[in-house]
Amino acid sequence: MTESGGHAHSSQRLWRDPAVRFSAVSGALLGAGFIADQAGAVGWLVTTLYVVATLSGVRFFAAEAIEELVGELEIGIELLMLVAAAAAAALGLWGEAASLAFLYSISEALEQFTEDRTRDSIRALMDLAPKEVDRIGPDGSIQVVSLQDIVIGDRFLVRPGTSIATDGIVADGASGVDESAVTGESVPADKQVGDRVFAGTLNTDGALTIETTATAADNTLAKIVHLVTQAQDAKGQGQQFLDRFAPIYSPAVLAVGTAVAIIGGLISGDWSEWIIRAATVIVAAAPCALVISIPVTYVAAIGSASRQGILIKGGVHLEELARITIVAMDKTGTLTRNQPSVTEVIAHHPNNQADLIAIAAAVEQLSEHPLARAIVTASIDRCIDLADAEGFTSLPGAGATATVTNREVLIGSPALMTENQIPLEEMADRIAHLHASGATAVAVAADNELIGVIGIADQIRDTAPAAIASMRDAGITTVVMLTGDNPQTAAAVGQLAGIDQIHAALKPDDKAA
């Protein structure tokens, strides 16, 4: 999504919220009333505008105030603001009543909008997993059932190009699985019988039969949703102060206002005068500025950050930015581009690099695997014309084979070469070097003879080292990288970026811990 598209979506979502719409109407009517008053309009028109502005402003928090008072016997900021608006109205100060209602309705609307955005984030996470699965019965029949009906021990089929519904173990088949959404590893992991798979990951090129090890309620994706919910529900110190402040301040103000009316009336005997003074005390003590300052500050700062492409998941995290000395960040898509590309081409004599890329890309142009796309992209960048491949066969989780210019070509992992009795000894050191540097080694053989190896890796962003250096200039003492990728790749990226500490092979809950 483009940046402008993101803003449009956020704006549309904002205006879908009824609380935001009522608050906006209240503000518009309040402004219209003020302008009409300054222009010398007739009194009934000004009063009508202010009355409707007040009613629109209190539409949501009045119901909440009454619910808290009746259901929980709690006097909160909502009730205080409602009483203050009512008191101002009783004094005939409809402009003040409308102002109080509008200002507090803003804070309520922003809070509601934040909650809706949290639900949208959680819904987007849940959409990573399909809602229905192809359950395999004891007789081998396939039945489409709801994910909620899957229990531990059930087996289900995952076709190529579809997401895995819940955690399990591969019971049959082999394929590459894109786990970047869960572990952050940029290169699909090869899965065979006995390997674990996670909910929300994408099966790329082969059919898999999965035996369920976790239900929809407790799988990896559900745990991620729980972690995100915790992060977005966390409140900053300002919000925590307001939560502690309201239950004490609101009853105290109402008590003082009541005391002013009763004591003044008893002493002077002029009850009407002292009731007006009590209402004045309540209106003056209404904490509009304090109540609105916190959510408005948070939303303004978080909105400004989002326009720069930065997502801050709540006020508590915004506040902590001023005090942090250690930064932990993910690798894939943060320090790296999350786009595997060819980093090294090692041709075996007498072949040259262009020939090696041409032969490999001729086969891989028929594959949808991310590593295959990287090789094809390399051929395009080098302006290499590709021959047609015949008899293409995908080897899920391992590689592929095809005939190119009358040569039988096999392309895939070094393990695939070993399985097909193709010697690797002469290039063993180069393959080991690729693995040590964090790259994936893709071997290419023609007519049962190794012709070369291609190194593919998720390359570091050009701006990453400078960004890390600028963090140190800003007072960050330690930069930590947390990744689900393998230790070799993590170490290579960490060294290039200037990372202080590296923690690899982590799942999302490991990162949170």
Coordinates of C-alpha atoms in Angstrom, one line a residue:
M1 CA 0.0 0.0 0.0
T2 CA 1.3 3.5 -0.8
E3 CA 1.7 6.1 1.8
S4 CA -1.2 8.1 0.5
G5 CA -3.3 5.0 0.3
G6 CA -2.5 4.3 3.9
H7 CA -3.6 7.8 5.0
A8 CA -6.8 7.5 3.0
H9 CA -7.7 4.1 4.6
S10 CA -6.9 5.5 8.1
S11 CA -9.1 8.6 7.4
Q12 CA -12.0 6.5 6.2
R13 CA -11.7 4.2 9.2
L14 CA -11.7 7.3 11.5
W15 CA -14.9 8.7 10.1
R16 CA -16.6 5.3 10.3
D17 CA -16.5 5.6 14.1
P18 CA -19.9 7.0 15.4
A19 CA -18.1 8.7 18.4
V20 CA -15.8 10.6 16.0
R21 CA -18.8 11.7 13.9
F22 CA -20.8 12.9 16.9
S23 CA -17.8 14.8 18.3
A24 CA -17.2 16.4 14.9
V25 CA -20.8 17.5 14.7
S26 CA -20.6 18.9 18.2
G27 CA -17.5 20.9 17.3
A28 CA -19.0 22.2 14.0
L29 CA -22.2 23.4 15.8
L30 CA -20.1 24.9 18.6
G31 CA -18.1 26.9 16.0
A32 CA -21.2 27.9 14.2
G33 CA -22.8 29.1 17.4
F34 CA -19.8 31.1 18.3
I35 CA -19.6 32.7 14.9
A36 CA -23.4 33.5 15.0
D37 CA -23.0 35.0 18.4
Q38 CA -20.1 37.2 17.3
A39 CA -22.1 38.3 14.2
G40 CA -25.0 39.4 16.4
A41 CA -27.5 36.8 15.3
V42 CA -30.8 36.4 17.2
G43 CA -30.4 34.8 20.6
W44 CA -32.7 31.8 19.9
L45 CA -30.5 30.7 16.9
V46 CA -27.3 30.9 18.9
T47 CA -28.9 29.0 21.8
T48 CA -30.2 26.4 19.5
L49 CA -26.8 25.8 18.0
Y50 CA -25.2 25.5 21.4
V51 CA -28.0 23.2 22.7
V52 CA -27.7 20.8 19.8
A53 CA -23.8 20.9 20.1
T54 CA -24.1 20.0 23.8
L55 CA -26.5 17.1 23.1
S56 CA -24.3 15.8 20.3
G57 CA -21.2 16.0 22.5
V58 CA -22.6 14.2 25.5
R59 CA -24.2 11.5 23.3
F60 CA -21.7 8.8 24.2
F61 CA -20.0 9.7 27.5
A62 CA -23.4 10.4 29.2
A63 CA -24.5 6.9 28.7
E64 CA -21.1 5.6 30.0
A65 CA -21.4 7.9 33.0
I66 CA -24.8 6.6 34.0
E67 CA -23.8 3.0 33.4
E68 CA -20.8 3.4 35.7
L69 CA -22.9 5.1 38.4
V70 CA -25.8 2.7 38.3
G71 CA -24.1 -0.5 37.5
E72 CA -20.7 -0.1 39.3
L73 CA -21.5 2.7 41.8
E74 CA -18.5 4.5 40.4
I75 CA -18.1 8.3 40.0
G76 CA -15.7 8.9 37.1
I77 CA -14.6 11.7 34.9
E78 CA -17.5 11.1 32.6
L79 CA -20.1 11.8 35.3
L80 CA -18.2 14.9 36.4
M81 CA -18.1 16.3 32.9
L82 CA -21.8 15.5 32.5
V83 CA -22.7 17.3 35.7
A84 CA -20.5 20.2 34.7
A85 CA -22.2 20.5 31.3
A86 CA -25.6 20.2 33.0
A87 CA -24.7 22.8 35.6
A88 CA -23.5 25.2 32.9
A89 CA -26.7 24.7 31.0
A90 CA -28.7 25.3 34.2
L91 CA -26.9 28.6 34.6
G92 CA -27.9 29.5 31.0
L93 CA -24.3 29.3 29.9
W94 CA -25.1 27.1 26.8
G95 CA -21.8 28.1 25.1
E96 CA -19.8 26.8 28.1
A97 CA -21.9 23.7 28.2
A98 CA -21.3 23.0 24.5
S99 CA -17.6 23.6 25.0
L100 CA -17.3 21.2 27.9
A101 CA -19.3 18.5 25.9
F102 CA -17.3 18.9 22.8
L103 CA -13.8 18.9 24.4
Y104 CA -14.5 15.7 26.4
S105 CA -16.2 14.0 23.5
I106 CA -12.9 14.4 21.6
S107 CA -11.0 12.4 24.2
E108 CA -13.7 9.7 24.2
A109 CA -13.7 9.6 20.3
L110 CA -9.9 9.3 20.1
E111 CA -10.0 6.5 22.7
Q112 CA -12.7 4.6 20.8
F113 CA -10.8 5.1 17.5
T114 CA -7.6 3.6 19.1
E115 CA -9.6 0.6 20.3
D116 CA -11.0 0.1 16.8
R117 CA -7.5 0.3 15.3
T118 CA -6.3 -2.3 17.8
R119 CA -9.2 -4.6 16.7
D120 CA -8.3 -4.0 13.0
S121 CA -4.7 -5.0 13.7
I122 CA -5.7 -8.2 15.5
R123 CA -8.2 -9.0 12.7
A124 CA -5.4 -8.6 10.1
L125 CA -3.2 -11.0 12.1
M126 CA -6.0 -13.6 12.3
D127 CA -6.5 -13.3 8.5
L128 CA -3.1 -14.9 8.1
A129 CA -4.7 -18.3 8.7
P130 CA -7.6 -19.7 6.7
K131 CA -10.9 -20.1 8.4
E132 CA -11.6 -23.5 6.8
V133 CA -9.4 -26.5 6.4
D134 CA -9.5 -29.7 4.4
R135 CA -9.6 -32.3 7.1
I136 CA -8.6 -35.9 6.1
G137 CA -10.8 -38.6 7.6
P138 CA -9.6 -42.1 8.7
D139 CA -10.7 -43.5 5.4
G140 CA -8.7 -40.9 3.4
S141 CA -11.7 -38.8 2.5
I142 CA -11.4 -35.0 2.6
Q143 CA -14.0 -32.8 4.2
V144 CA -14.0 -29.0 4.4
V145 CA -14.6 -28.0 8.1
S146 CA -14.2 -24.9 10.2
L147 CA -10.8 -24.3 11.8
Q148 CA -12.6 -24.2 15.1
D149 CA -13.6 -27.8 14.6
I150 CA -10.0 -29.0 14.3
V151 CA -8.7 -30.9 17.4
I152 CA -5.2 -32.1 18.3
G153 CA -4.5 -35.3 16.3
D154 CA -6.6 -34.4 13.3
R155 CA -4.9 -34.4 9.9
F156 CA -5.5 -31.8 7.2
L157 CA -4.3 -31.1 3.7
V158 CA -2.4 -27.9 2.8
R159 CA -2.2 -27.3 -0.9
P160 CA 0.6 -25.2 -2.6
G161 CA 0.1 -21.5 -2.3
T162 CA -2.2 -21.7 0.7
S163 CA -1.6 -20.8 4.4
I164 CA -1.3 -23.3 7.1
A165 CA -4.3 -23.1 9.4
T166 CA -2.7 -24.2 12.7
D167 CA 0.4 -25.7 14.3
G168 CA 1.3 -29.3 13.4
I169 CA 3.8 -31.8 12.2
V170 CA 4.3 -32.8 8.6
A171 CA 2.8 -36.3 8.3
D172 CA 3.2 -36.6 4.5
G173 CA 4.7 -34.6 1.7
A174 CA 7.6 -32.2 1.3
S175 CA 7.5 -28.5 0.5
G176 CA 9.1 -25.1 1.1
V177 CA 7.2 -23.1 3.7
D178 CA 7.5 -19.3 3.9
E179 CA 7.7 -18.6 7.7
S180 CA 8.6 -14.9 7.5
A181 CA 5.3 -13.8 9.1
V182 CA 6.1 -15.9 12.2
T183 CA 9.9 -16.3 12.5
G184 CA 11.2 -13.5 10.3
E185 CA 13.3 -15.9 8.2
S186 CA 13.3 -14.5 4.7
V187 CA 14.1 -17.8 2.8
P188 CA 11.4 -20.5 2.9
A189 CA 12.2 -23.4 5.1
D190 CA 12.3 -26.9 3.6
K191 CA 9.7 -29.1 5.3
Q192 CA 9.6 -32.9 5.2
V193 CA 7.9 -35.6 7.2
G194 CA 8.4 -35.0 11.0
D195 CA 9.1 -31.3 10.7
R196 CA 7.1 -28.7 12.6
V197 CA 5.0 -26.1 10.9
F198 CA 3.2 -23.0 12.3
A199 CA -0.1 -21.4 11.9
G200 CA -0.1 -18.4 9.5
T201 CA 2.9 -19.6 7.4
L202 CA 2.6 -20.1 3.7
N203 CA 3.1 -23.4 1.9
T204 CA 4.9 -22.6 -1.4
D205 CA 5.3 -25.5 -3.8
G206 CA 4.2 -28.9 -2.6
A207 CA 1.1 -30.5 -0.9
L208 CA 1.5 -31.3 2.8
T209 CA -0.5 -33.4 5.1
I210 CA -0.3 -31.9 8.6
E211 CA -1.1 -33.6 11.9
T212 CA -2.5 -31.0 14.3
T213 CA -0.5 -30.3 17.5
A214 CA -2.4 -27.1 18.6
T215 CA -6.0 -25.8 18.2
A216 CA -7.0 -22.4 16.8
A217 CA -7.1 -21.1 20.4
D218 CA -3.6 -21.9 21.4
N219 CA -1.5 -22.1 18.2
T220 CA 1.4 -19.8 17.3
L221 CA -0.8 -17.3 15.6
A222 CA -3.1 -17.0 18.6
K223 CA 0.0 -16.4 20.8
I224 CA 1.1 -13.6 18.5
V225 CA -2.4 -12.0 18.7
H226 CA -2.1 -12.2 22.4
L227 CA 1.3 -10.5 22.4
V228 CA 0.0 -7.7 20.1
T229 CA -3.0 -7.2 22.2
Q230 CA -0.9 -6.8 25.3
A231 CA 1.4 -4.3 23.6
Q232 CA -1.5 -2.2 22.4
D233 CA -3.4 -2.3 25.7
A234 CA -0.4 -1.2 27.7
K235 CA -1.0 2.4 29.1
G236 CA 1.6 5.1 29.4
Q237 CA 2.3 6.8 32.7
G238 CA 0.1 9.7 31.7
Q239 CA -2.8 7.4 31.1
Q240 CA -2.1 5.5 34.3
F241 CA -2.1 8.8 36.2
L242 CA -5.4 9.8 34.8
D243 CA -6.9 6.4 35.7
R244 CA -5.7 6.9 39.3
F245 CA -6.7 10.6 39.3
A246 CA -10.3 10.2 38.1
P247 CA -11.8 8.1 40.9
I248 CA -10.5 10.5 43.5
Y249 CA -10.9 13.9 41.8
S250 CA -14.4 13.4 40.4
P251 CA -16.2 12.5 43.7
A252 CA -14.1 15.2 45.4
V253 CA -15.3 18.0 43.0
L254 CA -18.9 16.8 43.2
A255 CA -18.6 16.7 47.0
V256 CA -17.1 20.2 47.2
G257 CA -19.8 21.5 44.9
T258 CA -22.6 19.9 47.0
A259 CA -21.0 21.2 50.2
V260 CA -20.8 24.8 48.8
A261 CA -24.6 24.6 48.0
I262 CA -25.6 23.1 51.3
I263 CA -23.3 25.1 53.7
G264 CA -23.8 28.4 51.9
G265 CA -27.6 27.9 51.7
L266 CA -27.8 27.0 55.4
I267 CA -25.8 30.0 56.5
S268 CA -27.2 32.6 54.2
G269 CA -30.7 31.2 53.6
D270 CA -30.3 32.2 49.9
W271 CA -30.4 28.7 48.4
S272 CA -30.7 29.8 44.7
E273 CA -27.6 32.0 45.0
W274 CA -25.5 29.2 46.5
I275 CA -26.7 26.6 44.1
I276 CA -25.5 28.9 41.3
R277 CA -22.1 29.2 43.0
A278 CA -21.9 25.4 43.5
A279 CA -22.6 24.9 39.8
T280 CA -19.9 27.5 39.0
V281 CA -17.4 25.5 41.2
I282 CA -18.2 22.3 39.3
V283 CA -17.9 23.9 35.9
A284 CA -14.6 25.7 36.8
A285 CA -13.2 22.4 38.2
A286 CA -14.1 20.3 35.2
P287 CA -10.6 19.0 34.0
C288 CA -11.2 19.4 30.3
A289 CA -7.6 20.4 29.5
L290 CA -6.1 17.6 31.5
V291 CA -8.5 14.9 30.2
I292 CA -8.0 15.9 26.5
S293 CA -4.3 16.6 26.7
I294 CA -3.2 13.0 27.0
P295 CA -5.1 11.2 24.2
V296 CA -4.6 14.2 21.8
T297 CA -0.8 14.2 22.5
Y298 CA -0.6 10.5 21.9
V299 CA -2.7 10.5 18.7
A300 CA -0.8 13.5 17.3
A301 CA 2.6 12.0 18.0
I302 CA 1.6 8.5 16.8
G303 CA 0.0 9.9 13.7
S304 CA 3.1 12.0 12.9
A305 CA 5.3 8.9 13.2
S306 CA 3.0 6.9 11.0
R307 CA 3.4 9.4 8.2
Q308 CA 7.1 8.7 8.4
G309 CA 6.4 5.0 8.1
I310 CA 6.8 4.3 11.9
L311 CA 4.2 2.3 13.8
I312 CA 4.0 3.0 17.6
K313 CA 1.7 0.6 19.3
G314 CA 0.3 2.8 22.1
G315 CA 1.1 5.7 24.4
V316 CA 3.3 3.6 26.8
H317 CA 5.8 2.9 24.0
L318 CA 5.8 6.5 22.9
E319 CA 6.7 7.7 26.4
E320 CA 9.4 5.1 26.8
L321 CA 11.2 6.5 23.7
A322 CA 12.6 9.4 25.8
R323 CA 14.3 7.1 28.3
I324 CA 15.5 4.1 26.4
T325 CA 19.2 3.2 26.1
I326 CA 18.8 -0.2 24.5
V327 CA 17.1 -0.9 21.2
A328 CA 16.0 -4.4 20.0
M329 CA 15.0 -4.8 16.4
D330 CA 14.0 -7.5 14.0
K331 CA 16.2 -8.5 11.0
T332 CA 14.0 -9.4 8.1
G333 CA 12.4 -6.4 6.5
T334 CA 14.0 -4.0 9.1
L335 CA 17.7 -4.4 8.6
T336 CA 17.3 -6.3 5.4
R337 CA 15.1 -5.9 2.3
N338 CA 13.1 -9.1 2.8
Q339 CA 13.8 -9.9 -0.8
P340 CA 16.3 -12.8 -1.5
S341 CA 18.7 -12.0 -4.2
V342 CA 21.8 -13.6 -5.8
T343 CA 24.9 -12.5 -4.0
E344 CA 27.5 -14.9 -5.5
V345 CA 27.9 -17.0 -8.6
I346 CA 30.5 -19.8 -8.4
A347 CA 30.9 -21.5 -11.8
H348 CA 32.8 -24.8 -12.0
H349 CA 35.5 -24.9 -14.8
P350 CA 35.1 -24.7 -17.8
N351 CA 31.7 -23.0 -17.3
N352 CA 31.4 -19.2 -16.8
Q353 CA 29.0 -17.3 -14.5
A354 CA 26.7 -16.2 -17.4
D355 CA 26.3 -19.8 -18.6
L356 CA 25.6 -21.0 -15.0
I357 CA 22.9 -18.3 -14.5
A358 CA 21.4 -18.9 -17.9
I359 CA 21.0 -22.7 -17.3
A360 CA 19.7 -22.2 -13.7
A361 CA 17.2 -19.5 -14.7
A362 CA 15.9 -21.5 -17.6
V363 CA 14.7 -24.1 -15.1
E364 CA 13.7 -21.7 -12.4
Q365 CA 11.6 -19.5 -14.7
L366 CA 8.9 -22.2 -14.4
S367 CA 9.0 -22.2 -10.6
E368 CA 7.2 -19.9 -8.1
H369 CA 9.7 -20.5 -5.3
P370 CA 11.3 -17.2 -3.9
L371 CA 14.8 -18.6 -4.5
A372 CA 13.8 -19.4 -8.1
R373 CA 12.6 -15.8 -8.5
A374 CA 15.9 -14.5 -7.2
I375 CA 17.8 -16.5 -9.9
V376 CA 15.5 -15.4 -12.7
T377 CA 15.9 -11.7 -11.5
A378 CA 19.6 -12.2 -11.7
S379 CA 19.4 -13.3 -15.3
I380 CA 17.3 -10.3 -16.2
D381 CA 19.7 -7.9 -14.4
R382 CA 22.6 -9.5 -16.5
C383 CA 20.5 -9.3 -19.7
I384 CA 20.9 -13.0 -20.3
D385 CA 18.6 -14.7 -22.9
L386 CA 17.1 -17.9 -21.5
A387 CA 16.5 -21.1 -23.4
D388 CA 13.3 -23.0 -23.1
A389 CA 13.1 -25.7 -20.5
E390 CA 11.3 -28.9 -21.2
G391 CA 9.9 -31.6 -18.8
F392 CA 10.0 -29.3 -15.8
T393 CA 9.4 -31.2 -12.5
S394 CA 9.3 -29.5 -9.1
L395 CA 10.9 -31.4 -6.2
P396 CA 9.0 -29.8 -3.3
G397 CA 11.3 -28.8 -0.5
A398 CA 14.4 -29.8 -2.5
G399 CA 14.6 -28.2 -6.0
A400 CA 13.6 -28.9 -9.5
T401 CA 14.7 -30.6 -12.7
A402 CA 14.2 -30.0 -16.4
T403 CA 15.8 -30.4 -19.8
V404 CA 17.7 -27.4 -21.1
T405 CA 19.3 -27.5 -24.6
N406 CA 19.4 -31.3 -24.5
R407 CA 21.0 -31.3 -21.0
E408 CA 19.3 -32.9 -18.0
V409 CA 19.5 -30.1 -15.4
L410 CA 19.1 -30.7 -11.6
I411 CA 18.9 -27.6 -9.4
G412 CA 18.5 -27.5 -5.6
S413 CA 20.2 -27.9 -2.3
P414 CA 23.6 -29.6 -1.8
A415 CA 21.7 -32.3 0.0
L416 CA 19.7 -33.0 -3.2
M417 CA 23.0 -33.4 -5.1
T418 CA 24.2 -35.9 -2.6
E419 CA 21.0 -37.9 -2.9
N420 CA 21.5 -38.1 -6.6
Q421 CA 25.2 -39.2 -6.3
I422 CA 26.5 -35.9 -7.8
P423 CA 30.0 -35.2 -6.2
L424 CA 30.4 -31.9 -4.3
E425 CA 34.0 -32.4 -3.0
E426 CA 35.6 -29.9 -5.3
M427 CA 33.3 -27.1 -4.2
A428 CA 32.7 -28.1 -0.6
D429 CA 34.8 -25.3 0.7
R430 CA 32.9 -22.7 -1.3
I431 CA 29.6 -24.1 -0.2
A432 CA 30.7 -24.0 3.4
H433 CA 31.8 -20.4 2.9
L434 CA 28.3 -19.4 1.6
H435 CA 26.6 -21.0 4.5
A436 CA 29.0 -19.3 7.0
S437 CA 28.2 -15.9 5.4
G438 CA 24.5 -16.5 5.9
A439 CA 23.7 -17.2 2.2
T440 CA 21.7 -20.2 0.9
A441 CA 23.7 -22.4 -1.5
V442 CA 21.8 -23.5 -4.6
A443 CA 23.7 -26.2 -6.5
V444 CA 23.3 -26.7 -10.3
A445 CA 24.1 -29.9 -12.1
A446 CA 23.9 -30.8 -15.8
D447 CA 24.0 -34.4 -17.0
N448 CA 24.9 -35.6 -13.5
E449 CA 27.9 -33.3 -13.2
L450 CA 28.1 -30.2 -10.9
I451 CA 28.5 -27.1 -13.0
G452 CA 28.3 -24.5 -10.2
V453 CA 26.8 -23.0 -7.0
I454 CA 24.7 -19.9 -6.6
G455 CA 24.6 -18.0 -3.3
I456 CA 21.3 -16.3 -2.4
A457 CA 20.7 -14.1 0.6
D458 CA 18.4 -11.4 1.9
Q459 CA 20.7 -8.4 1.5
I460 CA 21.1 -5.7 4.1
R461 CA 19.5 -2.3 3.5
D462 CA 22.0 0.3 2.3
T463 CA 20.8 2.7 5.0
A464 CA 21.0 0.2 7.9
P465 CA 24.6 0.9 9.1
A466 CA 24.0 4.7 9.0
A467 CA 20.7 4.2 10.9
I468 CA 22.5 2.2 13.6
A469 CA 25.2 4.8 13.9
S470 CA 22.6 7.6 14.2
M471 CA 21.0 5.7 17.1
R472 CA 24.3 5.7 18.9
D473 CA 24.6 9.4 18.4
A474 CA 21.1 9.8 19.9
G475 CA 22.3 8.1 23.1
I476 CA 21.5 4.5 22.4
T477 CA 24.2 2.4 24.1
T478 CA 23.3 -1.1 22.9
V479 CA 21.6 -2.3 19.7
V480 CA 20.2 -5.9 19.8
M481 CA 18.9 -7.9 16.8
L482 CA 16.2 -10.5 17.4
T483 CA 15.4 -12.8 14.5
G484 CA 13.9 -16.2 13.7
D485 CA 16.6 -16.7 11.0
N486 CA 19.5 -19.1 11.4
P487 CA 22.6 -18.0 13.5
Q488 CA 24.9 -17.9 10.5
T489 CA 22.7 -15.5 8.5
A490 CA 22.0 -13.4 11.7
A491 CA 25.7 -13.1 12.4
A492 CA 26.6 -12.0 8.9
V493 CA 23.9 -9.3 8.9
G494 CA 24.7 -8.2 12.4
Q495 CA 28.4 -7.7 11.5
L496 CA 27.5 -5.6 8.4
A497 CA 25.0 -3.4 10.3
G498 CA 27.1 -2.9 13.4
I499 CA 24.9 -4.8 15.9
D500 CA 26.1 -5.3 19.4
Q501 CA 24.1 -8.4 20.4
I502 CA 22.5 -11.0 18.3
H503 CA 19.7 -13.5 19.2
A504 CA 18.8 -15.9 16.4
A505 CA 16.4 -18.8 15.8
L506 CA 13.6 -17.1 17.9
K507 CA 9.9 -17.5 17.7
P508 CA 7.6 -14.5 18.4
D509 CA 7.1 -15.4 22.0
D510 CA 10.8 -15.8 22.4
K511 CA 11.4 -12.3 21.1
A512 CA 8.8 -10.9 23.5
A513 CA 10.4 -12.7 26.4

